[in-house]
Structure formats: structure tokens, C-alpha cells
Amino acid sequence: MLVIEGLTRRFGDRVAVDDMCLEVPRGAFVGVIGRSGAGKSTLLRMVNRLAEPSAGRILWDGADVSALRGRALRDWRARCAMVFQGFNLSGRLDVLTNVLVGRLNKVPAHRSLLRLWSDADRAIALSALERFDIAELAAQRAEHLSGGQQQRVAIARALVQEPEIILADEPIASLDPRNTGLVMDALARINRDYGITVLCNLHSLDIARRYCDRLVGLSAGRLVFDGPPDALDADAARKLYGLEAAEVMDAAPSAPAHPSAVPFLAAT
Ligand SMILES: Nc1ncnc2c1ncn2[C@@H]1O[C@H](COP(=O)(O)OP(=O)(O)OP(=O)(O)O)[C@@H](O)[C@H]1O
Ligand SMILES: [Mg+2]
């Protein structure tokens, strides 16, 4: 369980995240929504410790991850994988090697320095690519892939890390509708089949309602909504999106559809 207590982050006199409290049980698929600048990325980055909190605590299964240093911090980062809007792949490296990077924390240092991947690690990386229907791209340079394919490679890399939580910061922001579906389905499968907790920042309320079992709404760094997608009514949307609320609500169907069930390889 992720517990966030009084979490605050200031940048000068601007408060990006303001005294936030949140509890996320294991296995949840939580959408973090809100306008641009609401504090969504800062929240996720603090959980991964890419940003330091100004105040408050972040606990995972009771352990305070906001206080970790050195080796313990690296271990935590291995247990909570990040997926970014810009994919963050090494474009000149092939797809399989990009996925293998997710195994770095699992292999001894001398082997990881020399990039001496075992057959077992290669098999794990390849099966992750198979899960997302991109195994045939394994030998291609990452930079030659489409955005949707690159994001699925990034999700495969996150999966082979064997994380307990995945933090996805606008993973579909630069994708067309078809690729949006493929990438969100990939995250949904990881969540469902492995019980990995997913915290996903989303601009699209429509997508958030369709995929998430809980929505957390931020406005000016404060938590102003926390509930199931169905509970996000016009009032709550106004608090979150202000004048854009009507527009956002119109674009979002009220009955959430569930992502299609897709056969998945056995959990590792
Ligand atoms: N490194 C930084 N230095 C200064 N201010 C920052 C920094 N990072 C974020 N902020 C500020 O903190 C606030 C929250 O930013 P954040 O990026 O978390 O919002 P967001 O909800 O992710 O927005 P978006 O939807 O545009 O990605 C904004 O006012 C932003 O300008
Ligand atoms: Mg952001």
C-alpha cells in the first residue's frame, strides 16, 4: 500500500503539491487528473524520488521511501518503474537492448557494466515484447519505431524490472487514438495480470474513466476529488477544470467501458 502523508513540494514561493494525503492499496489502477500545472507530474516524481518533497512523507508497505539514500534509494527506484510521455528509450540501441535495461538492477554489477545479458534475461525481455505484440521489432533500432510502438517498448522495459508500482506520466499524450488504446491496454494488462499498482497521469478524462478504477483530481496542488470514475459529476469537474469543465465532461461518456481481455503469458 502506498501512503502519502501531508506531501508538499514548493518551487520558490509556488506550491506545486500542497499538503496532499492519499492511500492507494496494492493492485489499484489510479488515474491522476487535473489541469495543466495542477501538480500531477510533481506528485509522481516525488513518489519515485526524482523530485524531493519539501514536507510530508511517502510510505510503501509502511517503509518511509522519502528518507531513502544510496543503495536503498536505487532499490526503491527499481521497485517503482516510471513510464514517461517521451518514452525515454535509447534511440540508437535496438529494441531488445532497451528492454534489457530494465533488468539492470537484477544482474551483478560486473555483468551489467559489460552488458553481458544471460539467455534467461533475453528470454524475459523477448516475452515481454511478445506480450505487447512487438516481438518482431526486437532487432530494430528504437528510433525507427512509431510513437505507440516505442511506448510499448518502454512499458515492456518497466515490466521486466518486476516493479511493484508503475508511475506513468501522461503515457499517451503524444499518441493517436489507436495507439492510445494499445498503450492503455498494455498498462491495464500489467495491472490485472500481475497485480502491479498503476498510478497514471492523464489529460483525457474519457480515457481516465475508461481505464481507471479510481480517479484522484488535483487543482493547484490540492486534492479536490478522490473516488470512482462514476462519482465525477459536473460539480466535481468544475472544481477540477473550471471553465473547461463542460467541454471535458462532454467528451467523456459516463458509463466506463472495460478494456478488452487479452490473453497474457503466465506471470513471472
Ligand atoms: N522544476 C520546476 N521548477 C519550478 N517550478 C516547477 C518545476 N516543476 C514544476 N513546477 C511548477 O509546479 C506546478 C505543478 O507542475 P506539474 O508539472 O507537476 O503540473 P502537471 O499537473 O504535471 O501539469 P501538466 O498537465 O502540464 O503536465 C506548476 O506551476 C509548475 O510550473
Ligand atoms: Mg505533467
mmCIF file of C-alpha atoms and ligand atoms in Angstrom:
data_model
loop_
_atom_site.group_PDB
_atom_site.id
_atom_site.type_symbol
_atom_site.label_atom_id
_atom_site.label_comp_id
_atom_site.label_asym_id
_atom_site.label_seq_id
_atom_site.Cartn_x
_atom_site.Cartn_y
_atom_site.Cartn_z
ATOM 1 C CA MET A 1 0.000 0.000 0.000
ATOM 2 C CA LEU A 2 1.173 3.495 -0.905
ATOM 3 C CA VAL A 3 0.503 6.083 1.792
ATOM 4 C CA ILE A 4 1.123 9.763 1.175
ATOM 5 C CA GLU A 5 1.041 11.977 4.251
ATOM 6 C CA GLY A 6 0.992 15.771 4.116
ATOM 7 C CA LEU A 7 3.105 15.738 0.973
ATOM 8 C CA THR A 8 4.169 19.204 -0.165
ATOM 9 C CA ARG A 9 6.544 20.467 -2.812
ATOM 10 C CA ARG A 10 7.414 24.114 -3.227
ATOM 11 C CA PHE A 11 9.340 25.724 -6.064
ATOM 12 C CA GLY A 12 10.334 29.115 -4.645
ATOM 13 C CA ASP A 13 7.055 30.633 -3.472
ATOM 14 C CA ARG A 14 4.970 28.409 -5.781
ATOM 15 C CA VAL A 15 3.373 25.368 -4.178
ATOM 16 C CA ALA A 16 3.225 22.579 -6.795
ATOM 17 C CA VAL A 17 1.822 19.939 -4.417
ATOM 18 C CA ASP A 18 0.075 21.187 -1.319
ATOM 19 C CA ASP A 19 -0.286 19.083 1.839
ATOM 20 C CA MET A 20 -1.558 16.011 -0.003
ATOM 21 C CA CYS A 21 -2.816 12.891 1.772
ATOM 22 C CA LEU A 22 -3.614 9.731 -0.175
ATOM 23 C CA GLU A 23 -3.807 5.985 0.342
ATOM 24 C CA VAL A 24 -3.524 3.609 -2.595
ATOM 25 C CA PRO A 25 -3.951 -0.116 -1.926
ATOM 26 C CA ARG A 26 -1.874 -2.616 -3.852
ATOM 27 C CA GLY A 27 -3.250 -3.565 -7.228
ATOM 28 C CA ALA A 28 -5.209 -0.335 -7.783
ATOM 29 C CA PHE A 29 -5.281 1.439 -11.144
ATOM 30 C CA VAL A 30 -5.457 5.110 -10.201
ATOM 31 C CA GLY A 31 -5.803 7.946 -12.697
ATOM 32 C CA VAL A 32 -4.391 11.298 -11.615
ATOM 33 C CA ILE A 33 -6.283 14.063 -13.379
ATOM 34 C CA GLY A 34 -6.372 17.847 -13.378
ATOM 35 C CA ARG A 35 -5.468 20.846 -15.495
ATOM 36 C CA SER A 36 -2.009 21.652 -16.735
ATOM 37 C CA GLY A 37 0.126 22.808 -13.790
ATOM 38 C CA ALA A 38 -2.103 21.108 -11.181
ATOM 39 C CA GLY A 39 0.876 19.173 -9.783
ATOM 40 C CA LYS A 40 0.363 15.708 -11.345
ATOM 41 C CA SER A 41 3.928 15.216 -12.569
ATOM 42 C CA THR A 42 5.434 16.620 -9.392
ATOM 43 C CA LEU A 43 3.389 14.129 -7.352
ATOM 44 C CA LEU A 44 4.585 11.133 -9.401
ATOM 45 C CA ARG A 45 8.164 12.372 -9.459
ATOM 46 C CA MET A 46 8.180 12.635 -5.670
ATOM 47 C CA VAL A 47 6.973 9.052 -5.308
ATOM 48 C CA ASN A 48 9.893 7.935 -7.498
ATOM 49 C CA ARG A 49 12.155 10.479 -5.725
ATOM 50 C CA LEU A 50 13.019 12.279 -8.950
ATOM 51 C CA ALA A 51 11.769 15.320 -7.018
ATOM 52 C CA GLU A 52 12.338 15.787 -3.303
ATOM 53 C CA PRO A 53 9.380 16.641 -1.076
ATOM 54 C CA SER A 54 9.536 19.950 0.803
ATOM 55 C CA ALA A 55 7.441 18.356 3.570
ATOM 56 C CA GLY A 56 5.497 15.190 4.265
ATOM 57 C CA ARG A 57 6.166 11.500 3.846
ATOM 58 C CA ILE A 58 5.709 8.735 1.286
ATOM 59 C CA LEU A 59 5.322 5.217 2.671
ATOM 60 C CA TRP A 60 5.310 1.944 0.750
ATOM 61 C CA ASP A 61 4.133 -1.009 2.819
ATOM 62 C CA GLY A 62 4.903 1.025 5.914
ATOM 63 C CA ALA A 63 8.501 1.933 4.972
ATOM 64 C CA ASP A 64 9.300 5.630 4.527
ATOM 65 C CA VAL A 65 10.670 5.921 0.989
ATOM 66 C CA SER A 66 11.038 9.693 1.263
ATOM 67 C CA ALA A 67 14.024 9.150 3.579
ATOM 68 C CA LEU A 68 15.952 6.592 1.479
ATOM 69 C CA ARG A 69 19.509 7.245 0.350
ATOM 70 C CA GLY A 70 22.150 5.494 -1.768
ATOM 71 C CA ARG A 71 21.636 1.804 -2.376
ATOM 72 C CA ALA A 72 18.241 1.765 -0.658
ATOM 73 C CA LEU A 73 17.035 4.586 -2.922
ATOM 74 C CA ARG A 74 18.236 2.713 -6.029
ATOM 75 C CA ASP A 75 16.379 -0.372 -4.813
ATOM 76 C CA TRP A 76 13.213 1.670 -4.362
ATOM 77 C CA ARG A 77 13.515 3.116 -7.865
ATOM 78 C CA ALA A 78 13.798 -0.435 -9.187
ATOM 79 C CA ARG A 79 10.567 -1.325 -7.415
ATOM 80 C CA CYS A 80 8.673 1.661 -8.791
ATOM 81 C CA ALA A 81 9.080 1.971 -12.544
ATOM 82 C CA MET A 82 8.422 5.232 -14.398
ATOM 83 C CA VAL A 83 6.856 5.498 -17.846
ATOM 84 C CA PHE A 84 7.198 8.921 -19.472
ATOM 85 C CA GLN A 85 5.339 10.805 -22.180
ATOM 86 C CA GLY A 86 8.552 10.953 -24.247
ATOM 87 C CA PHE A 87 9.266 7.189 -23.916
ATOM 88 C CA ASN A 88 12.918 7.754 -22.810
ATOM 89 C CA LEU A 89 14.387 4.984 -24.950
ATOM 90 C CA SER A 90 17.935 4.935 -26.303
ATOM 91 C CA GLY A 91 17.094 5.571 -29.945
ATOM 92 C CA ARG A 92 20.317 4.156 -31.401
ATOM 93 C CA LEU A 93 20.064 0.891 -29.471
ATOM 94 C CA ASP A 94 17.907 -1.990 -30.617
ATOM 95 C CA VAL A 95 14.541 -2.669 -29.017
ATOM 96 C CA LEU A 96 15.626 -5.809 -27.127
ATOM 97 C CA THR A 97 18.571 -3.990 -25.526
ATOM 98 C CA ASN A 98 16.257 -1.158 -24.491
ATOM 99 C CA VAL A 99 14.043 -3.669 -22.720
ATOM 100 C CA LEU A 100 17.045 -5.406 -21.138
ATOM 101 C CA VAL A 101 17.962 -2.107 -19.489
ATOM 102 C CA GLY A 102 15.003 -2.823 -17.227
ATOM 103 C CA ARG A 103 16.899 -5.907 -15.962
ATOM 104 C CA LEU A 104 19.988 -3.917 -14.913
ATOM 105 C CA ASN A 105 19.007 -3.953 -11.268
ATOM 106 C CA LYS A 106 18.634 -7.760 -11.395
ATOM 107 C CA VAL A 107 22.118 -8.677 -12.645
ATOM 108 C CA PRO A 108 25.502 -8.446 -10.875
ATOM 109 C CA ALA A 109 27.330 -5.135 -11.417
ATOM 110 C CA HIS A 110 30.196 -6.609 -13.476
ATOM 111 C CA ARG A 111 27.719 -8.155 -15.912
ATOM 112 C CA SER A 112 25.557 -5.064 -16.163
ATOM 113 C CA LEU A 113 28.621 -2.869 -16.861
ATOM 114 C CA LEU A 114 29.673 -5.117 -19.713
ATOM 115 C CA ARG A 115 26.056 -5.587 -20.858
ATOM 116 C CA LEU A 116 26.537 -9.349 -20.622
ATOM 117 C CA TRP A 117 22.932 -10.443 -20.690
ATOM 118 C CA SER A 118 22.119 -14.016 -19.817
ATOM 119 C CA ASP A 119 19.907 -16.150 -22.048
ATOM 120 C CA ALA A 120 17.328 -16.069 -19.252
ATOM 121 C CA ASP A 121 17.265 -12.250 -19.252
ATOM 122 C CA ARG A 122 16.955 -12.185 -23.044
ATOM 123 C CA ALA A 123 14.070 -14.645 -22.864
ATOM 124 C CA ILE A 124 12.297 -12.497 -20.256
ATOM 125 C CA ALA A 125 12.774 -9.362 -22.385
ATOM 126 C CA LEU A 126 11.551 -11.112 -25.523
ATOM 127 C CA SER A 127 8.481 -12.496 -23.800
ATOM 128 C CA ALA A 128 7.626 -9.006 -22.525
ATOM 129 C CA LEU A 129 7.782 -7.766 -26.127
ATOM 130 C CA GLU A 130 5.592 -10.682 -27.203
ATOM 131 C CA ARG A 131 3.035 -9.707 -24.598
ATOM 132 C CA PHE A 132 2.634 -6.355 -26.295
ATOM 133 C CA ASP A 133 2.752 -7.763 -29.851
ATOM 134 C CA ILE A 134 6.042 -6.153 -30.797
ATOM 135 C CA ALA A 135 8.475 -9.098 -30.590
ATOM 136 C CA GLU A 136 9.134 -8.853 -34.330
ATOM 137 C CA LEU A 137 10.676 -5.424 -33.717
ATOM 138 C CA ALA A 138 13.283 -6.767 -31.250
ATOM 139 C CA ALA A 139 16.282 -6.211 -33.555
ATOM 140 C CA GLN A 140 15.221 -2.783 -34.835
ATOM 141 C CA ARG A 141 16.675 0.470 -33.650
ATOM 142 C CA ALA A 142 14.248 2.082 -31.206
ATOM 143 C CA GLU A 143 14.348 5.389 -33.100
ATOM 144 C CA HIS A 144 12.825 3.700 -36.157
ATOM 145 C CA LEU A 145 9.624 2.757 -34.295
ATOM 146 C CA SER A 146 6.365 4.696 -34.199
ATOM 147 C CA GLY A 147 5.428 6.510 -31.002
ATOM 148 C CA GLY A 148 2.922 3.838 -29.978
ATOM 149 C CA GLN A 149 5.466 1.075 -30.558
ATOM 150 C CA GLN A 150 8.119 2.990 -28.595
ATOM 151 C CA GLN A 151 5.776 3.432 -25.668
ATOM 152 C CA ARG A 152 5.007 -0.291 -25.632
ATOM 153 C CA VAL A 153 8.777 -0.958 -25.580
ATOM 154 C CA ALA A 154 9.041 1.423 -22.626
ATOM 155 C CA ILE A 155 6.241 -0.454 -20.854
ATOM 156 C CA ALA A 156 7.967 -3.791 -21.588
ATOM 157 C CA ARG A 157 11.146 -2.314 -20.083
ATOM 158 C CA ALA A 158 9.179 -1.269 -16.999
ATOM 159 C CA LEU A 159 7.619 -4.745 -16.721
ATOM 160 C CA VAL A 160 10.932 -6.690 -16.853
ATOM 161 C CA GLN A 161 12.062 -4.532 -13.960
ATOM 162 C CA GLU A 162 9.452 -6.546 -11.987
ATOM 163 C CA PRO A 163 8.192 -3.434 -10.217
ATOM 164 C CA GLU A 164 5.546 -3.280 -7.513
ATOM 165 C CA ILE A 165 4.206 0.024 -8.785
ATOM 166 C CA ILE A 166 4.277 1.739 -12.165
ATOM 167 C CA LEU A 167 4.158 5.529 -12.340
ATOM 168 C CA ALA A 168 3.069 6.633 -15.797
ATOM 169 C CA ASP A 169 3.255 10.359 -16.545
ATOM 170 C CA GLU A 170 0.964 11.136 -19.494
ATOM 171 C CA PRO A 171 1.987 7.943 -21.319
ATOM 172 C CA ILE A 172 -0.416 8.588 -24.201
ATOM 173 C CA ALA A 173 -0.087 12.349 -24.577
ATOM 174 C CA SER A 174 1.620 12.190 -27.957
ATOM 175 C CA LEU A 175 -0.266 9.215 -29.429
ATOM 176 C CA ASP A 176 -3.142 8.820 -31.881
ATOM 177 C CA PRO A 177 -6.380 7.104 -30.722
ATOM 178 C CA ARG A 178 -5.377 3.607 -31.901
ATOM 179 C CA ASN A 179 -2.006 3.722 -30.169
ATOM 180 C CA THR A 180 -3.613 5.295 -27.119
ATOM 181 C CA GLY A 181 -5.780 2.164 -26.838
ATOM 182 C CA LEU A 182 -2.819 -0.201 -27.321
ATOM 183 C CA VAL A 183 -0.711 1.547 -24.680
ATOM 184 C CA MET A 184 -3.542 1.837 -22.134
ATOM 185 C CA ASP A 185 -4.437 -1.837 -22.746
ATOM 186 C CA ALA A 186 -0.788 -2.734 -22.044
ATOM 187 C CA LEU A 187 -0.912 -0.895 -18.704
ATOM 188 C CA ALA A 188 -4.296 -2.454 -17.875
ATOM 189 C CA ARG A 189 -2.931 -5.955 -18.536
ATOM 190 C CA ILE A 190 0.100 -5.371 -16.344
ATOM 191 C CA ASN A 191 -2.193 -4.180 -13.596
ATOM 192 C CA ARG A 192 -4.667 -7.007 -13.927
ATOM 193 C CA ASP A 193 -2.341 -9.936 -14.560
ATOM 194 C CA TYR A 194 0.434 -9.075 -12.126
ATOM 195 C CA GLY A 195 -1.404 -7.002 -9.563
ATOM 196 C CA ILE A 196 1.106 -4.208 -10.120
ATOM 197 C CA THR A 197 -0.249 -0.916 -8.787
ATOM 198 C CA VAL A 198 -0.545 1.743 -11.504
ATOM 199 C CA LEU A 199 -0.611 5.482 -10.923
ATOM 200 C CA CYS A 200 -1.217 7.189 -14.239
ATOM 201 C CA ASN A 201 -1.371 10.915 -15.011
ATOM 202 C CA LEU A 202 -3.891 11.570 -17.742
ATOM 203 C CA HIS A 203 -5.112 14.647 -19.557
ATOM 204 C CA SER A 204 -8.044 12.836 -21.127
ATOM 205 C CA LEU A 205 -10.966 12.370 -18.766
ATOM 206 C CA ASP A 206 -12.516 9.989 -21.267
ATOM 207 C CA ILE A 207 -9.507 7.641 -21.099
ATOM 208 C CA ALA A 208 -9.210 8.049 -17.326
ATOM 209 C CA ARG A 209 -12.826 6.966 -16.876
ATOM 210 C CA ARG A 210 -12.476 4.051 -19.226
ATOM 211 C CA TYR A 211 -9.364 2.506 -17.693
ATOM 212 C CA CYS A 212 -9.007 3.566 -14.078
ATOM 213 C CA ASP A 213 -10.885 2.145 -11.116
ATOM 214 C CA ARG A 214 -10.277 5.303 -9.125
ATOM 215 C CA LEU A 215 -9.628 8.919 -10.021
ATOM 216 C CA VAL A 216 -7.649 11.391 -7.979
ATOM 217 C CA GLY A 217 -8.174 15.006 -9.029
ATOM 218 C CA LEU A 218 -5.687 17.781 -8.336
ATOM 219 C CA SER A 219 -6.234 21.504 -8.591
ATOM 220 C CA ALA A 220 -3.435 23.950 -7.790
ATOM 221 C CA GLY A 221 -1.580 21.187 -5.935
ATOM 222 C CA ARG A 222 -4.520 20.213 -3.737
ATOM 223 C CA LEU A 223 -6.553 17.055 -3.800
ATOM 224 C CA VAL A 224 -10.075 18.103 -4.780
ATOM 225 C CA PHE A 225 -11.531 14.785 -5.933
ATOM 226 C CA ASP A 226 -10.976 11.170 -4.913
ATOM 227 C CA GLY A 227 -13.432 8.486 -5.954
ATOM 228 C CA PRO A 228 -14.620 6.067 -8.600
ATOM 229 C CA PRO A 229 -14.991 7.461 -12.144
ATOM 230 C CA ASP A 230 -18.788 7.383 -11.853
ATOM 231 C CA ALA A 231 -18.673 9.830 -8.947
ATOM 232 C CA LEU A 232 -17.020 12.524 -11.022
ATOM 233 C CA ASP A 233 -20.104 14.647 -11.670
ATOM 234 C CA ALA A 234 -20.402 18.121 -13.156
ATOM 235 C CA ASP A 235 -19.695 19.814 -9.796
ATOM 236 C CA ALA A 236 -16.501 17.873 -9.251
ATOM 237 C CA ALA A 237 -15.434 18.536 -12.834
ATOM 238 C CA ARG A 238 -15.971 22.283 -12.312
ATOM 239 C CA LYS A 239 -13.675 22.210 -9.283
ATOM 240 C CA LEU A 240 -11.051 20.416 -11.320
ATOM 241 C CA TYR A 241 -11.284 22.034 -14.694
ATOM 242 C CA GLY A 242 -13.009 25.371 -14.034
ATOM 243 C CA LEU A 243 -14.371 26.921 -17.203
ATOM 244 C CA GLU A 244 -13.214 23.977 -19.311
ATOM 245 C CA ALA A 245 -15.409 21.582 -17.300
ATOM 246 C CA ALA A 246 -18.356 21.443 -19.711
ATOM 247 C CA GLU A 247 -16.032 20.714 -22.601
ATOM 248 C CA VAL A 248 -14.229 17.960 -20.676
ATOM 249 C CA MET A 249 -17.468 16.368 -19.455
ATOM 250 C CA ASP A 250 -18.986 16.373 -22.954
ATOM 251 C CA ALA A 251 -16.037 14.441 -24.256
ATOM 252 C CA ALA A 252 -16.339 11.803 -21.537
ATOM 253 C CA PRO A 253 -19.016 9.077 -21.706
ATOM 254 C CA SER A 254 -20.493 8.461 -18.257
ATOM 255 C CA ALA A 255 -20.555 4.643 -18.458
ATOM 256 C CA PRO A 256 -16.993 3.379 -18.215
ATOM 257 C CA ALA A 257 -16.189 0.576 -20.646
ATOM 258 C CA HIS A 258 -13.706 -2.080 -19.584
ATOM 259 C CA PRO A 259 -10.610 -2.770 -21.655
ATOM 260 C CA SER A 260 -10.871 -5.970 -23.611
ATOM 261 C CA ALA A 261 -9.439 -9.096 -22.010
ATOM 262 C CA VAL A 262 -6.375 -10.206 -23.924
ATOM 263 C CA PRO A 263 -4.594 -13.494 -23.245
ATOM 264 C CA PHE A 264 -1.356 -12.871 -21.414
ATOM 265 C CA LEU A 265 1.658 -15.073 -20.735
ATOM 266 C CA ALA A 266 1.912 -16.565 -17.258
ATOM 267 C CA ALA A 267 3.137 -14.173 -14.594
ATOM 268 C CA THR A 268 6.852 -14.479 -13.814
HETATM 269 N N1 LIG B 1 11.367 22.229 -11.742
HETATM 270 C C1 LIG B 1 10.440 23.171 -11.516
HETATM 271 N N2 LIG B 1 10.779 24.425 -11.209
HETATM 272 C C2 LIG B 1 9.854 25.378 -10.965
HETATM 273 N N3 LIG B 1 8.523 25.170 -10.989
HETATM 274 C C3 LIG B 1 8.116 23.935 -11.290
HETATM 275 C C4 LIG B 1 9.030 22.864 -11.570
HETATM 276 N N4 LIG B 1 8.315 21.744 -11.822
HETATM 277 C C5 LIG B 1 7.015 22.082 -11.717
HETATM 278 N N5 LIG B 1 6.888 23.390 -11.395
HETATM 279 C C6 LIG B 1 5.633 24.107 -11.180
HETATM 280 O O1 LIG B 1 4.837 23.333 -10.327
HETATM 281 C C7 LIG B 1 3.468 23.338 -10.750
HETATM 282 C C8 LIG B 1 2.990 21.931 -10.996
HETATM 283 O O2 LIG B 1 3.690 21.404 -12.135
HETATM 284 P P1 LIG B 1 3.481 19.936 -12.675
HETATM 285 O O3 LIG B 1 4.444 19.769 -13.803
HETATM 286 O O4 LIG B 1 3.567 18.991 -11.556
HETATM 287 O O5 LIG B 1 1.998 20.009 -13.213
HETATM 288 P P2 LIG B 1 1.183 18.966 -14.100
HETATM 289 O O6 LIG B 1 -0.127 18.776 -13.460
HETATM 290 O O7 LIG B 1 2.026 17.771 -14.344
HETATM 291 O O8 LIG B 1 0.973 19.785 -15.466
HETATM 292 P P3 LIG B 1 0.865 19.220 -16.975
HETATM 293 O O9 LIG B 1 -0.509 18.651 -17.105
HETATM 294 O O10 LIG B 1 1.068 20.447 -17.802
HETATM 295 O O11 LIG B 1 1.947 18.208 -17.156
HETATM 296 C C9 LIG B 1 3.413 24.246 -11.960
HETATM 297 O O12 LIG B 1 3.041 25.521 -11.539
HETATM 298 C C10 LIG B 1 4.824 24.250 -12.464
HETATM 299 O O13 LIG B 1 5.125 25.434 -13.130
HETATM 300 MG MG MG B 2 2.787 16.882 -16.035
#
